[in-house]
């Protein structure tokens, strides 16, 4: 059988692409090397803006929904900001990803678990071109392929697509506090800035435990573990109390990095779509999957002659927001701590932050201030400046 679309990877990006392609009437095969439910290193925070993209309720896999954020600087609690509407859902990836994959199956996607992509070839016969995917001693034939195999995926490389990335690292573990679930975190999550140049620490409340982690673009795993230890002790816990300690890469695409080539598209982490400022990856995984499905469908029906429309629409939407997020990242991490802290805790910006988390606003809404400021910052904080900024952050860390 020849599938319209073969998707490699069944995380949020792959399952969303698959579900939306199947809903548009395409035949879809999705393969994943793991057997679901499987875990994935992740804080499990799903912003409301991510949840509302989906045409179904995530209720069955949401463990907690919060309306407030406790901001701290270098582990000193500064301010708790609350909102009327929910801001973030918290889940566990083994449940979320399984649930999303089940929705894809229900839409008609054929799912093969426990098989790994090994080879990818383009074949042409007469006017017809198709893609051959070899995985787990089997051969699959498709008209198009989607690389949704995450931060360490190989599909893009097998397809000859370069993937220049800036790589961050994050480390997280779970804690069941002695004496029961702390009341303080019932409806609130914690963000700690200032201690990790180019990153932050978090405390995320789940049903019966807390997920605690640190991540960023400037530190290696060893230094991060040290920061996690410090964060834990500041809250009165010990690093040794954390279970399931896991670290993984946060891939951020460099501006020149292609998202499509020939009959192959990249989505989610495989495309390097982690938000540089927030570290959030699930939102862009879902969004890129939706945009990919639209252009795959148009290509298969002959409405579009190639898949370049995907790169174009991504540039106008997701990538434009990522550039803005990169600017915010550079701005916040280059400013002296006191000023950065004031920006984070600015009462006037809080409603805007809530709007962004809920998908009712965009990063560009934060561009406020005297009229000359942003044109100057836009010029200084171009994506091309990022390698210089991240080098500076590394030096600051010595
Ligand atoms: C420690 C940490 C904490 C994070 N916390 C958050 C958070 O709280 N909220 C948030 O929004 N984002 C968070 N992120 C980012 C988020 O986890 C990712 O952006 C998100 O998982 C991307 O989804 P994806 O579908 O692109 O890839 P993935 O979820 O990584 O899925 C890729 C899939 O591909 C499969 N695969 C890989 N290689 C192959 C192969 N060769 N053959 C077949 N299958 C293959 C894998 O088994 C996997 O199922 C965090 C990241 C880290 C590292």
CSV table of C-alpha atoms and ligand atoms in Angstrom, one decimal:
chain,number,residue,atom,x,y,z
A,1,UNK,CA,0.0,0.0,0.0
A,2,UNK,CA,1.1,3.5,-0.7
A,3,UNK,CA,0.2,6.0,2.1
A,4,UNK,CA,-0.4,9.7,1.4
A,5,UNK,CA,1.7,10.6,4.4
A,6,UNK,CA,4.2,8.6,6.6
A,7,UNK,CA,4.9,10.2,9.9
A,8,UNK,CA,8.0,9.3,12.0
A,9,UNK,CA,7.3,10.0,15.7
A,10,UNK,CA,4.1,9.9,17.8
A,11,UNK,CA,4.7,12.9,20.2
A,12,UNK,CA,2.3,15.9,20.1
A,13,UNK,CA,3.7,17.0,16.8
A,14,UNK,CA,3.4,13.7,15.0
A,15,UNK,CA,0.0,12.7,16.4
A,16,UNK,CA,-1.4,16.2,15.6
A,17,UNK,CA,-0.1,16.0,12.0
A,18,UNK,CA,-1.5,12.5,11.6
A,19,UNK,CA,-4.9,13.3,13.1
A,20,UNK,CA,-5.4,16.4,11.1
A,21,UNK,CA,-4.2,14.7,7.8
A,22,UNK,CA,-6.6,11.8,8.4
A,23,UNK,CA,-9.4,14.3,9.2
A,24,UNK,CA,-8.7,15.8,5.7
A,25,UNK,CA,-9.2,12.4,4.1
A,26,UNK,CA,-5.5,11.4,3.7
A,27,UNK,CA,-4.2,7.9,4.3
A,28,UNK,CA,-1.6,8.1,7.1
A,29,UNK,CA,0.9,5.7,8.6
A,30,UNK,CA,2.6,6.8,11.9
A,31,UNK,CA,5.6,4.9,13.2
A,32,UNK,CA,7.3,5.3,16.6
A,33,UNK,CA,10.3,3.5,18.1
A,34,UNK,CA,8.6,3.5,21.5
A,35,UNK,CA,5.6,1.5,22.8
A,36,UNK,CA,2.9,3.8,24.2
A,37,UNK,CA,2.3,4.9,26.9
A,38,UNK,CA,5.9,6.0,27.0
A,39,UNK,CA,7.5,8.8,29.0
A,40,UNK,CA,9.4,11.9,27.7
A,41,UNK,CA,11.5,14.2,29.8
A,42,UNK,CA,9.2,17.2,30.2
A,43,UNK,CA,7.7,19.4,32.9
A,44,UNK,CA,4.2,18.6,31.5
A,45,UNK,CA,3.0,22.2,31.4
A,46,UNK,CA,0.4,22.7,28.7
A,47,UNK,CA,-0.5,26.3,28.3
A,48,UNK,CA,-4.1,27.2,27.7
A,49,UNK,CA,-3.0,28.5,24.3
A,50,UNK,CA,-1.8,25.0,23.4
A,51,UNK,CA,-4.9,23.2,24.8
A,52,UNK,CA,-7.3,25.4,22.8
A,53,UNK,CA,-5.7,24.5,19.5
A,54,UNK,CA,-7.1,21.0,19.9
A,55,UNK,CA,-10.6,20.2,18.8
A,56,UNK,CA,-11.2,18.0,21.9
A,57,UNK,CA,-10.9,18.4,25.6
A,58,UNK,CA,-7.7,17.4,27.4
A,59,UNK,CA,-9.7,16.9,30.6
A,60,UNK,CA,-9.0,13.1,30.9
A,61,UNK,CA,-5.3,13.7,31.1
A,62,UNK,CA,-5.1,17.0,33.0
A,63,UNK,CA,-3.9,16.5,36.6
A,64,UNK,CA,-4.2,20.1,37.7
A,65,UNK,CA,-5.0,23.6,36.3
A,66,UNK,CA,-3.6,26.7,37.9
A,67,UNK,CA,-4.5,30.4,37.9
A,68,UNK,CA,-1.4,31.8,39.6
A,69,UNK,CA,2.4,32.1,39.3
A,70,UNK,CA,4.8,32.5,42.1
A,71,UNK,CA,7.8,34.5,40.8
A,72,UNK,CA,11.1,34.2,42.7
A,73,UNK,CA,14.5,35.7,42.0
A,74,UNK,CA,17.5,33.6,42.9
A,75,UNK,CA,15.1,31.5,45.0
A,76,UNK,CA,13.8,34.4,47.0
A,77,UNK,CA,10.0,34.5,46.5
A,78,UNK,CA,9.1,38.0,45.3
A,79,UNK,CA,5.5,38.0,44.1
A,80,UNK,CA,2.5,35.8,43.4
A,81,UNK,CA,0.4,37.0,40.5
A,82,UNK,CA,-3.1,35.6,40.1
A,83,UNK,CA,-5.5,35.6,37.2
A,84,UNK,CA,-9.3,35.1,36.9
A,85,UNK,CA,-9.0,32.6,34.1
A,86,UNK,CA,-6.9,29.4,34.1
A,87,UNK,CA,-3.3,29.9,32.7
A,88,UNK,CA,-1.7,26.5,32.6
A,89,UNK,CA,-2.7,22.8,32.7
A,90,UNK,CA,-0.4,20.2,34.1
A,91,UNK,CA,-0.2,16.7,32.9
A,92,UNK,CA,2.3,13.8,32.6
A,93,UNK,CA,3.6,13.2,29.1
A,94,UNK,CA,3.1,9.4,29.3
A,95,UNK,CA,-0.7,10.1,29.6
A,96,UNK,CA,-0.9,13.2,27.3
A,97,UNK,CA,1.0,11.6,24.4
A,98,UNK,CA,-0.9,8.4,24.6
A,99,UNK,CA,-4.2,10.2,24.7
A,100,UNK,CA,-3.2,12.4,21.6
A,101,UNK,CA,-2.1,9.2,19.8
A,102,UNK,CA,-5.4,7.5,20.6
A,103,UNK,CA,-7.2,10.5,19.0
A,104,UNK,CA,-5.1,10.1,15.9
A,105,UNK,CA,-6.0,6.4,15.7
A,106,UNK,CA,-9.7,7.3,16.1
A,107,UNK,CA,-9.4,9.6,13.1
A,108,UNK,CA,-8.1,6.8,11.0
A,109,UNK,CA,-4.3,7.0,11.4
A,110,UNK,CA,-2.6,3.6,11.2
A,111,UNK,CA,-0.1,3.5,14.1
A,112,UNK,CA,2.9,1.1,14.3
A,113,UNK,CA,4.7,1.3,17.6
A,114,UNK,CA,8.1,-0.2,18.5
A,115,UNK,CA,9.8,0.4,15.1
A,116,UNK,CA,12.6,2.7,14.4
A,117,UNK,CA,13.3,4.5,11.1
A,118,UNK,CA,16.5,3.3,9.5
A,119,UNK,CA,16.5,4.5,5.9
A,120,UNK,CA,14.7,6.9,3.7
A,121,UNK,CA,14.9,6.9,-0.1
A,122,UNK,CA,13.2,8.9,-2.9
A,123,UNK,CA,12.1,6.8,-5.8
A,124,UNK,CA,10.9,8.0,-9.2
A,125,UNK,CA,9.2,5.9,-11.9
A,126,UNK,CA,7.9,7.8,-14.9
A,127,UNK,CA,6.0,10.9,-13.7
A,128,UNK,CA,5.5,9.4,-10.2
A,129,UNK,CA,7.8,10.0,-7.2
A,130,UNK,CA,7.4,8.3,-3.9
A,131,UNK,CA,9.3,7.8,-0.7
A,132,UNK,CA,10.4,4.5,0.7
A,133,UNK,CA,10.8,4.3,4.5
A,134,UNK,CA,12.7,1.3,5.9
A,135,UNK,CA,11.9,0.7,9.6
A,136,UNK,CA,12.2,-2.4,11.8
A,137,UNK,CA,13.0,-4.8,8.8
A,138,UNK,CA,9.9,-3.5,7.0
A,139,UNK,CA,9.5,-1.3,4.0
A,140,UNK,CA,6.7,1.4,3.8
A,141,UNK,CA,5.9,3.4,0.7
A,142,UNK,CA,4.5,7.0,0.9
A,143,UNK,CA,3.9,10.1,-1.2
A,144,UNK,CA,5.3,12.3,1.6
A,145,UNK,CA,7.1,12.0,4.9
A,146,UNK,CA,6.9,14.0,8.1
A,147,UNK,CA,9.8,14.1,10.5
A,148,UNK,CA,8.2,14.3,14.0
A,149,UNK,CA,10.9,12.4,15.8
A,150,UNK,CA,11.9,15.0,18.3
A,151,UNK,CA,15.1,16.7,19.5
A,152,UNK,CA,17.3,13.7,18.7
A,153,UNK,CA,15.4,12.5,15.6
A,154,UNK,CA,17.3,11.1,12.6
A,155,UNK,CA,14.7,11.5,9.8
A,156,UNK,CA,15.8,15.0,8.7
A,157,UNK,CA,19.4,13.7,8.4
A,158,UNK,CA,18.3,10.7,6.5
A,159,UNK,CA,16.4,13.0,4.1
A,160,UNK,CA,19.5,15.2,3.7
A,161,UNK,CA,17.9,18.2,5.4
A,162,UNK,CA,20.4,20.3,7.4
A,163,UNK,CA,19.3,21.0,11.0
A,164,UNK,CA,21.4,23.8,12.5
A,165,UNK,CA,20.2,24.2,16.1
A,166,UNK,CA,21.0,26.2,19.2
A,167,UNK,CA,20.7,23.6,21.9
A,168,UNK,CA,19.5,24.1,25.5
A,169,UNK,CA,19.3,21.5,28.1
A,170,UNK,CA,16.7,20.9,30.8
A,171,UNK,CA,16.6,18.5,33.8
A,172,UNK,CA,13.6,17.5,35.8
A,173,UNK,CA,12.4,15.1,38.5
A,174,UNK,CA,9.3,14.4,40.6
A,175,UNK,CA,8.8,14.9,44.3
A,176,UNK,CA,6.2,13.6,46.6
A,177,UNK,CA,6.5,15.9,49.6
A,178,UNK,CA,6.3,14.2,53.0
A,179,UNK,CA,3.2,15.3,54.8
A,180,UNK,CA,1.0,15.5,51.7
A,181,UNK,CA,0.6,17.9,48.8
A,182,UNK,CA,1.6,21.4,49.9
A,183,UNK,CA,-1.3,23.8,50.0
A,184,UNK,CA,0.9,26.6,48.5
A,185,UNK,CA,1.0,24.8,45.2
A,186,UNK,CA,-2.7,23.8,45.0
A,187,UNK,CA,-3.4,26.5,42.4
A,188,UNK,CA,0.0,28.0,41.7
A,189,UNK,CA,3.2,27.1,39.9
A,190,UNK,CA,6.7,28.5,40.6
A,191,UNK,CA,9.2,30.2,38.3
A,192,UNK,CA,12.6,31.1,39.5
A,193,UNK,CA,14.8,33.4,37.4
A,194,UNK,CA,18.1,35.1,37.9
A,195,UNK,CA,20.2,32.1,39.0
A,196,UNK,CA,20.6,30.5,35.6
A,197,UNK,CA,21.8,32.9,32.9
A,198,UNK,CA,19.8,32.0,29.8
A,199,UNK,CA,17.3,29.8,31.7
A,200,UNK,CA,15.1,29.3,34.8
A,201,UNK,CA,13.9,26.9,37.4
A,202,UNK,CA,10.3,25.7,37.9
A,203,UNK,CA,8.0,24.0,40.4
A,204,UNK,CA,5.0,22.5,38.6
A,205,UNK,CA,2.1,21.0,40.6
A,206,UNK,CA,0.6,17.7,39.4
A,207,UNK,CA,-2.1,15.6,41.0
A,208,UNK,CA,-0.2,14.1,44.0
A,209,UNK,CA,3.4,15.4,43.4
A,210,UNK,CA,5.5,18.3,42.2
A,211,UNK,CA,7.6,18.3,39.1
A,212,UNK,CA,10.8,20.4,39.7
A,213,UNK,CA,13.3,21.3,37.1
A,214,UNK,CA,15.8,23.7,35.7
A,215,UNK,CA,16.7,24.4,32.1
A,216,UNK,CA,18.3,26.9,29.8
A,217,UNK,CA,20.6,27.7,26.9
A,218,UNK,CA,23.8,28.3,28.8
A,219,UNK,CA,24.6,25.4,31.1
A,220,UNK,CA,25.6,21.8,30.7
A,221,UNK,CA,24.0,18.9,32.5
A,222,UNK,CA,26.5,18.9,35.4
A,223,UNK,CA,26.0,22.6,36.3
A,224,UNK,CA,22.3,22.3,35.9
A,225,UNK,CA,22.2,19.4,38.4
A,226,UNK,CA,24.0,21.7,40.8
A,227,UNK,CA,21.4,24.4,40.2
A,228,UNK,CA,18.6,22.0,40.8
A,229,UNK,CA,20.1,20.9,44.1
A,230,UNK,CA,20.3,24.6,45.2
A,231,UNK,CA,16.6,25.2,44.1
A,232,UNK,CA,15.5,22.1,46.0
A,233,UNK,CA,17.3,23.1,49.2
A,234,UNK,CA,15.9,26.6,49.1
A,235,UNK,CA,12.4,25.1,49.3
A,236,UNK,CA,13.4,22.8,52.1
A,237,UNK,CA,13.8,19.6,50.1
A,238,UNK,CA,16.8,17.5,49.0
A,239,UNK,CA,17.9,16.5,45.5
A,240,UNK,CA,18.0,12.9,46.7
A,241,UNK,CA,14.2,13.2,47.3
A,242,UNK,CA,13.6,13.6,43.6
A,243,UNK,CA,12.6,10.5,41.6
A,244,UNK,CA,12.7,9.9,37.8
A,245,UNK,CA,15.4,12.5,37.4
A,246,UNK,CA,15.8,13.0,33.6
A,247,UNK,CA,17.5,15.5,31.3
A,248,UNK,CA,17.1,16.1,27.6
A,249,UNK,CA,17.8,18.6,24.8
A,250,UNK,CA,15.8,21.7,24.0
A,251,UNK,CA,16.3,22.4,20.2
A,252,UNK,CA,15.9,25.9,18.9
A,253,UNK,CA,16.2,26.2,15.1
A,254,UNK,CA,18.6,28.7,13.6
A,255,UNK,CA,17.0,31.2,11.2
A,256,UNK,CA,18.5,29.6,8.1
A,257,UNK,CA,17.3,26.1,9.0
A,258,UNK,CA,14.8,24.6,6.4
A,259,UNK,CA,11.5,23.2,7.4
A,260,UNK,CA,10.7,21.3,4.2
A,261,UNK,CA,12.6,19.8,1.3
A,262,UNK,CA,11.0,17.9,-1.6
A,263,UNK,CA,8.5,15.5,-0.1
A,264,UNK,CA,9.7,15.8,3.5
A,265,UNK,CA,8.5,18.2,6.2
A,266,UNK,CA,9.8,18.8,9.7
A,267,UNK,CA,7.5,19.5,12.7
A,268,UNK,CA,7.8,20.1,16.4
A,269,UNK,CA,11.2,19.5,18.1
A,270,UNK,CA,12.5,17.8,14.9
A,271,UNK,CA,12.1,21.2,13.3
A,272,UNK,CA,13.7,22.9,16.4
A,273,UNK,CA,10.5,24.8,17.4
A,274,UNK,CA,11.0,25.1,21.2
A,275,UNK,CA,10.1,28.7,22.2
A,276,UNK,CA,13.4,30.3,23.2
A,277,UNK,CA,12.0,32.6,25.9
A,278,UNK,CA,9.6,30.2,27.7
A,279,UNK,CA,11.1,26.8,26.8
A,280,UNK,CA,7.6,25.7,25.9
A,281,UNK,CA,7.6,23.1,23.0
A,282,UNK,CA,4.1,21.5,23.1
A,283,UNK,CA,2.4,24.6,21.7
A,284,UNK,CA,4.5,24.8,18.6
A,285,UNK,CA,4.5,21.0,18.1
A,286,UNK,CA,0.7,21.1,17.8
A,287,UNK,CA,0.7,24.3,15.8
A,288,UNK,CA,3.3,23.1,13.3
A,289,UNK,CA,1.4,19.8,13.0
A,290,UNK,CA,-1.7,21.6,12.1
A,291,UNK,CA,-0.1,23.9,9.5
A,292,UNK,CA,1.8,20.9,8.0
A,293,UNK,CA,-1.5,18.9,7.6
A,294,UNK,CA,-3.1,21.7,5.7
A,295,UNK,CA,-0.2,21.9,3.2
A,296,UNK,CA,0.2,18.1,2.9
A,297,UNK,CA,-3.5,17.9,2.0
A,298,UNK,CA,-3.2,20.7,-0.6
A,299,UNK,CA,-0.1,19.0,-2.1
A,300,UNK,CA,-1.7,15.5,-2.3
A,301,UNK,CA,-4.9,17.0,-3.9
A,302,UNK,CA,-2.8,18.9,-6.4
A,303,UNK,CA,-3.9,22.3,-5.1
A,304,UNK,CA,-0.2,23.1,-4.3
A,305,UNK,CA,2.6,22.0,-6.5
A,306,UNK,CA,5.1,21.4,-3.7
A,307,UNK,CA,5.4,21.7,0.1
A,308,UNK,CA,7.0,25.1,0.1
A,309,UNK,CA,3.7,26.6,1.3
A,310,UNK,CA,4.4,25.0,4.7
A,311,UNK,CA,7.7,26.9,5.1
A,312,UNK,CA,6.0,30.1,4.0
A,313,UNK,CA,3.0,29.9,6.4
A,314,UNK,CA,5.3,28.9,9.2
A,315,UNK,CA,7.6,32.0,8.5
A,316,UNK,CA,4.5,34.3,8.7
A,317,UNK,CA,3.2,32.8,12.0
A,318,UNK,CA,5.2,30.4,14.2
A,319,UNK,CA,8.7,31.6,13.1
A,320,UNK,CA,7.8,35.3,13.4
A,321,UNK,CA,6.7,34.7,17.0
A,322,UNK,CA,9.9,32.7,17.7
A,323,UNK,CA,12.0,35.6,16.5
A,324,UNK,CA,10.1,37.8,18.9
A,325,UNK,CA,10.6,35.3,21.7
A,326,UNK,CA,14.3,35.1,20.9
A,327,UNK,CA,14.5,38.9,21.3
A,328,UNK,CA,12.7,38.8,24.6
A,329,UNK,CA,15.1,36.0,25.7
A,330,UNK,CA,18.2,38.2,24.8
A,331,UNK,CA,16.7,41.3,26.4
A,332,UNK,CA,15.8,39.7,29.7
A,333,UNK,CA,19.0,37.8,30.1
A,334,UNK,CA,21.3,40.6,29.2
A,335,UNK,CA,19.6,43.2,31.4
A,336,UNK,CA,21.0,43.7,34.9
A,337,UNK,CA,19.1,41.4,37.4
A,338,UNK,CA,17.3,44.2,39.1
A,339,UNK,CA,15.8,45.6,35.9
A,340,UNK,CA,15.0,42.1,34.5
A,341,UNK,CA,13.2,41.4,37.8
A,342,UNK,CA,11.2,44.6,37.5
A,343,UNK,CA,10.1,43.6,34.0
A,344,UNK,CA,9.1,40.1,35.1
A,345,UNK,CA,7.1,41.5,38.0
A,346,UNK,CA,5.6,44.5,36.3
A,347,UNK,CA,2.0,44.7,37.3
A,348,UNK,CA,1.1,46.5,34.0
A,349,UNK,CA,2.5,43.6,31.9
A,350,UNK,CA,0.8,40.9,33.9
A,351,UNK,CA,-2.6,41.0,32.0
A,352,UNK,CA,-0.6,40.7,28.8
A,353,UNK,CA,1.3,37.7,30.0
A,354,UNK,CA,-2.0,36.1,31.0
A,355,UNK,CA,-3.3,36.8,27.5
A,356,UNK,CA,-0.2,35.2,25.8
A,357,UNK,CA,-0.5,32.1,28.0
A,358,UNK,CA,-4.2,31.8,27.1
A,359,UNK,CA,-3.6,32.4,23.3
A,360,UNK,CA,-5.4,35.7,23.4
A,361,UNK,CA,-2.3,37.8,22.8
A,362,UNK,CA,1.2,37.6,21.2
A,363,UNK,CA,4.7,38.4,22.3
A,364,UNK,CA,4.6,41.5,20.1
A,365,UNK,CA,2.0,42.9,22.6
A,366,UNK,CA,4.8,43.2,25.1
A,367,UNK,CA,6.6,45.7,22.9
A,368,UNK,CA,5.6,48.8,24.9
A,369,UNK,CA,7.6,51.8,26.0
A,370,UNK,CA,8.9,55.0,24.5
A,371,UNK,CA,8.6,55.0,20.7
A,372,UNK,CA,12.4,55.0,20.0
A,373,UNK,CA,13.2,52.0,22.2
A,374,UNK,CA,11.9,49.0,20.2
A,375,UNK,CA,13.3,50.1,16.8
A,376,UNK,CA,16.7,50.3,18.5
A,377,UNK,CA,16.2,46.9,20.3
A,378,UNK,CA,14.9,45.3,17.0
A,379,UNK,CA,18.1,46.4,15.4
A,380,UNK,CA,20.4,45.2,18.2
A,381,UNK,CA,18.6,42.0,19.1
A,382,UNK,CA,18.3,40.3,15.7
A,383,UNK,CA,18.5,36.5,15.6
A,384,UNK,CA,22.0,36.9,14.2
A,385,UNK,CA,23.0,38.4,17.5
A,386,UNK,CA,22.0,35.3,19.4
A,387,UNK,CA,25.3,33.3,19.2
A,388,UNK,CA,27.1,36.4,20.6
A,389,UNK,CA,24.6,36.7,23.5
A,390,UNK,CA,24.7,33.0,24.4
A,391,UNK,CA,28.5,33.1,24.4
A,392,UNK,CA,28.3,36.0,26.8
A,393,UNK,CA,25.9,34.1,29.0
A,394,UNK,CA,28.4,31.1,29.1
A,395,UNK,CA,31.2,33.5,30.0
A,396,UNK,CA,29.0,35.0,32.8
A,397,UNK,CA,28.6,31.4,34.1
A,398,UNK,CA,32.3,30.7,34.6
B,1,LIG,C1,13.2,18.5,30.7
B,1,LIG,C2,12.3,19.2,29.7
B,1,LIG,C3,11.1,19.8,30.2
B,1,LIG,C4,10.2,20.4,29.3
B,1,LIG,N1,9.1,20.9,29.8
B,1,LIG,C5,8.1,21.4,28.9
B,1,LIG,C6,6.9,21.8,29.4
B,1,LIG,O1,6.6,21.8,30.6
B,1,LIG,N2,5.9,22.3,28.5
B,1,LIG,C7,6.2,22.3,27.1
B,1,LIG,O2,5.3,22.8,26.4
B,1,LIG,N3,7.4,21.9,26.7
B,1,LIG,C8,8.3,21.4,27.5
B,1,LIG,N4,9.5,20.8,27.0
B,1,LIG,C9,9.6,20.7,25.5
B,1,LIG,C10,8.7,19.6,25.0
B,1,LIG,O3,9.0,18.4,25.7
B,1,LIG,C11,9.0,19.3,23.5
B,1,LIG,O4,9.0,20.5,22.8
B,1,LIG,C12,7.9,18.4,22.9
B,1,LIG,O5,8.0,17.1,23.5
B,1,LIG,C13,8.0,18.3,21.4
B,1,LIG,O6,7.1,17.3,20.9
B,1,LIG,P1,7.4,16.5,19.6
B,1,LIG,O7,6.2,15.7,19.2
B,1,LIG,O8,8.1,17.3,18.5
B,1,LIG,O9,8.6,15.5,20.0
B,1,LIG,P2,8.6,14.3,21.1
B,1,LIG,O10,7.6,14.5,22.1
B,1,LIG,O11,10.0,14.2,21.6
B,1,LIG,O12,8.2,13.0,20.3
B,1,LIG,C14,9.1,12.4,19.3
B,1,LIG,C15,8.7,11.0,19.1
B,1,LIG,O13,9.6,10.4,18.1
B,1,LIG,C16,9.9,9.1,18.4
B,1,LIG,N5,11.2,8.8,17.7
B,1,LIG,C17,12.4,9.3,17.9
B,1,LIG,N6,13.3,8.8,17.1
B,1,LIG,C18,12.7,7.9,16.3
B,1,LIG,C19,13.1,7.0,15.3
B,1,LIG,N7,14.3,6.9,14.9
B,1,LIG,N8,12.1,6.2,14.7
B,1,LIG,C20,10.8,6.2,15.2
B,1,LIG,N9,10.4,7.1,16.2
B,1,LIG,C21,11.3,7.9,16.7
B,1,LIG,C22,10.1,9.1,19.9
B,1,LIG,O14,9.9,7.8,20.5
B,1,LIG,C23,9.0,10.1,20.4
B,1,LIG,O15,7.8,9.4,20.7
B,1,LIG,C24,10.4,20.3,27.9
B,1,LIG,C25,11.6,19.7,27.4
B,1,LIG,C26,12.5,19.1,28.3
B,1,LIG,C27,13.8,18.5,27.7
